Coordinates of C-alpha atoms in Angstrom, one line a residue:
M1 CA 0.1 0.0 0.1
K2 CA 1.3 3.3 -0.9
V3 CA 0.6 7.0 -0.5
N4 CA 0.2 7.6 -4.2
E5 CA -1.0 11.2 -4.6
I6 CA -1.6 14.1 -2.6
A7 CA -3.2 17.6 -2.7
L8 CA -3.5 19.8 0.3
G9 CA -6.5 21.9 1.8
S10 CA -10.2 21.6 2.2
S11 CA -10.5 20.8 -1.5
G12 CA -7.5 18.4 -1.3
F13 CA -7.3 14.5 -1.2
V14 CA -4.8 11.7 -0.3
E15 CA -4.8 8.8 -2.7
L16 CA -3.5 5.4 -1.4
R17 CA -2.8 2.6 -3.9
N18 CA -2.7 -1.3 -3.5
T19 CA 0.5 -1.9 -5.3
G20 CA 0.6 -5.5 -4.3
S21 CA -0.4 -8.5 -6.4
T22 CA -3.2 -9.7 -4.0
A23 CA -6.3 -7.9 -2.4
T24 CA -5.6 -6.1 0.8
D25 CA -7.8 -5.4 3.7
V26 CA -7.0 -1.9 4.7
G27 CA -9.9 -1.7 7.4
G28 CA -8.4 -0.1 10.4
W29 CA -5.6 1.6 8.8
T30 CA -5.0 5.2 9.7
L31 CA -3.9 8.2 7.8
Q32 CA -2.1 10.6 9.9
A33 CA -1.5 14.4 8.8
C34 CA 1.9 15.9 10.0
A35 CA 2.2 19.3 11.2
G36 CA 5.5 20.7 12.6
R37 CA 7.2 17.8 14.2
T38 CA 4.1 15.9 15.3
S39 CA 1.4 14.0 13.6
R40 CA -2.5 13.3 14.2
I41 CA -5.1 10.8 12.8
L42 CA -6.6 12.3 9.9
A43 CA -8.7 9.3 9.1
T44 CA -9.5 5.7 9.9
I45 CA -10.5 3.4 7.3
P46 CA -13.8 1.5 7.9
P47 CA -13.6 -2.3 8.8
N48 CA -13.5 -4.8 6.0
S49 CA -12.5 -2.2 3.4
V50 CA -10.6 -4.5 0.8
L51 CA -8.7 -3.0 -1.9
P52 CA -8.1 -5.2 -5.0
P53 CA -4.5 -5.0 -6.6
G54 CA -3.7 -1.6 -8.3
E55 CA -6.9 0.1 -6.8
Y56 CA -7.3 3.1 -4.9
F57 CA -8.7 4.5 -1.7
V58 CA -9.0 8.2 -1.5
I59 CA -9.4 10.4 1.5
V60 CA -11.0 13.8 0.3
G61 CA -11.6 17.2 2.2
S62 CA -14.9 18.6 2.5
A63 CA -14.8 21.1 -0.1
F64 CA -13.6 18.5 -2.7
S65 CA -15.4 18.9 -6.0
G66 CA -14.4 15.9 -8.0
T67 CA -15.9 12.5 -8.4
M68 CA -15.8 10.8 -5.1
P69 CA -14.0 7.3 -5.6
N70 CA -13.9 4.7 -3.0
G71 CA -12.9 6.7 0.1
L72 CA -13.9 9.0 3.2
V73 CA -14.5 12.7 3.6
V74 CA -12.6 14.6 6.0
N75 CA -12.8 18.4 7.1
T76 CA -9.4 19.4 5.3
V77 CA -6.2 17.6 4.3
D78 CA -3.5 20.1 5.8
G79 CA -0.1 19.9 7.2
T80 CA 3.3 19.1 5.8
G81 CA 2.5 15.5 4.7
V82 CA 0.8 12.3 5.7
I83 CA 1.8 9.0 7.1
A84 CA -0.3 5.5 6.2
R85 CA -0.1 3.1 9.2
N86 CA -1.6 -0.3 9.0
R87 CA -4.1 -1.6 11.6
Y88 CA -1.4 -2.5 14.0
G89 CA 0.3 0.8 13.8
A90 CA 3.1 0.1 11.8
H91 CA 4.3 2.6 9.1
A92 CA 3.4 1.5 5.6
D93 CA 4.3 4.6 3.7
S94 CA 4.6 8.5 3.8
I95 CA 5.2 11.7 2.2
G96 CA 6.5 14.9 3.6
L97 CA 6.7 18.2 2.2
S98 CA 9.1 19.6 4.5
S99 CA 12.6 18.1 5.6
S100 CA 11.5 18.6 9.4
S101 CA 8.2 16.8 8.9
P102 CA 7.9 13.3 10.5
C103 CA 6.3 12.4 7.2
S104 CA 9.3 12.9 5.2
E105 CA 11.1 9.9 3.6
D106 CA 14.7 10.8 3.1
G107 CA 14.2 14.0 1.4
A108 CA 11.1 16.1 1.3
A109 CA 9.0 16.3 -1.7
R110 CA 8.8 19.7 -3.5
P111 CA 5.2 21.4 -2.9
C112 CA 3.3 22.2 -6.1
A113 CA 1.2 25.3 -6.7
D114 CA -2.4 24.6 -7.8
S115 CA -1.6 21.0 -8.5
A116 CA -1.1 17.7 -6.9
L117 CA 2.1 15.7 -6.1
G118 CA 2.1 12.2 -7.4
R119 CA 4.1 9.1 -7.9
D120 CA 4.8 7.8 -11.6
G121 CA 2.0 5.5 -13.4
D122 CA 3.8 2.6 -11.6
S123 CA 3.8 4.0 -8.3
R124 CA 7.5 3.7 -8.0
D125 CA 8.7 3.9 -4.4
T126 CA 12.4 4.7 -3.7
D127 CA 11.7 5.8 -0.2
H128 CA 13.0 9.4 -1.3
N129 CA 9.9 11.5 -1.5
S130 CA 12.0 14.2 -3.4
I131 CA 12.6 11.7 -6.3
D132 CA 9.4 9.6 -6.0
F133 CA 6.9 12.5 -6.2
T134 CA 6.4 15.1 -8.8
C135 CA 3.8 17.9 -9.7
Q136 CA 0.7 16.2 -11.4
I137 CA -2.5 16.9 -12.8
P138 CA -4.8 15.9 -10.1
S139 CA -6.3 12.5 -10.8
P140 CA -7.7 10.9 -7.5
G141 CA -8.9 7.5 -8.0
E142 CA -7.3 7.2 -11.3
N143 CA -3.6 6.2 -12.8
N144 CA -1.0 9.1 -12.3
S145 CA 0.1 9.6 -15.8
Q146 CA 0.3 13.3 -16.5
P147 CA 3.2 15.2 -14.8
I148 CA 3.2 18.9 -15.2

């Protein structure tokens, strides 16, 4: 499971993608928003939420105006990044937009004005946010294939 795409704000979203070869039960997983040097739970995925291989789960802000794919609505997607944790609390993946963010994986991603940050179409993950995430045309619930 990877944090695949993110756009901040009340109209923003966080897209998780099952990059494995089998279905994954993500029920009980949490998404934590980082602010400063701390994190807080942004959303908890409902029990028995099973994601087939290659599929997405999207958490959107309350002012999100796109098509609502499989996911949850929260007040806002804010902070300096997010951490996805499995139901046991173990770190699964994260993206940080600041080197001091507890969400950052070895080099913060560069924020994008008026667009989303996303991985490539294969959801490549080198554990270096600055390499893995680029400015993208927002595509929640769809393949990331249109870098800006």
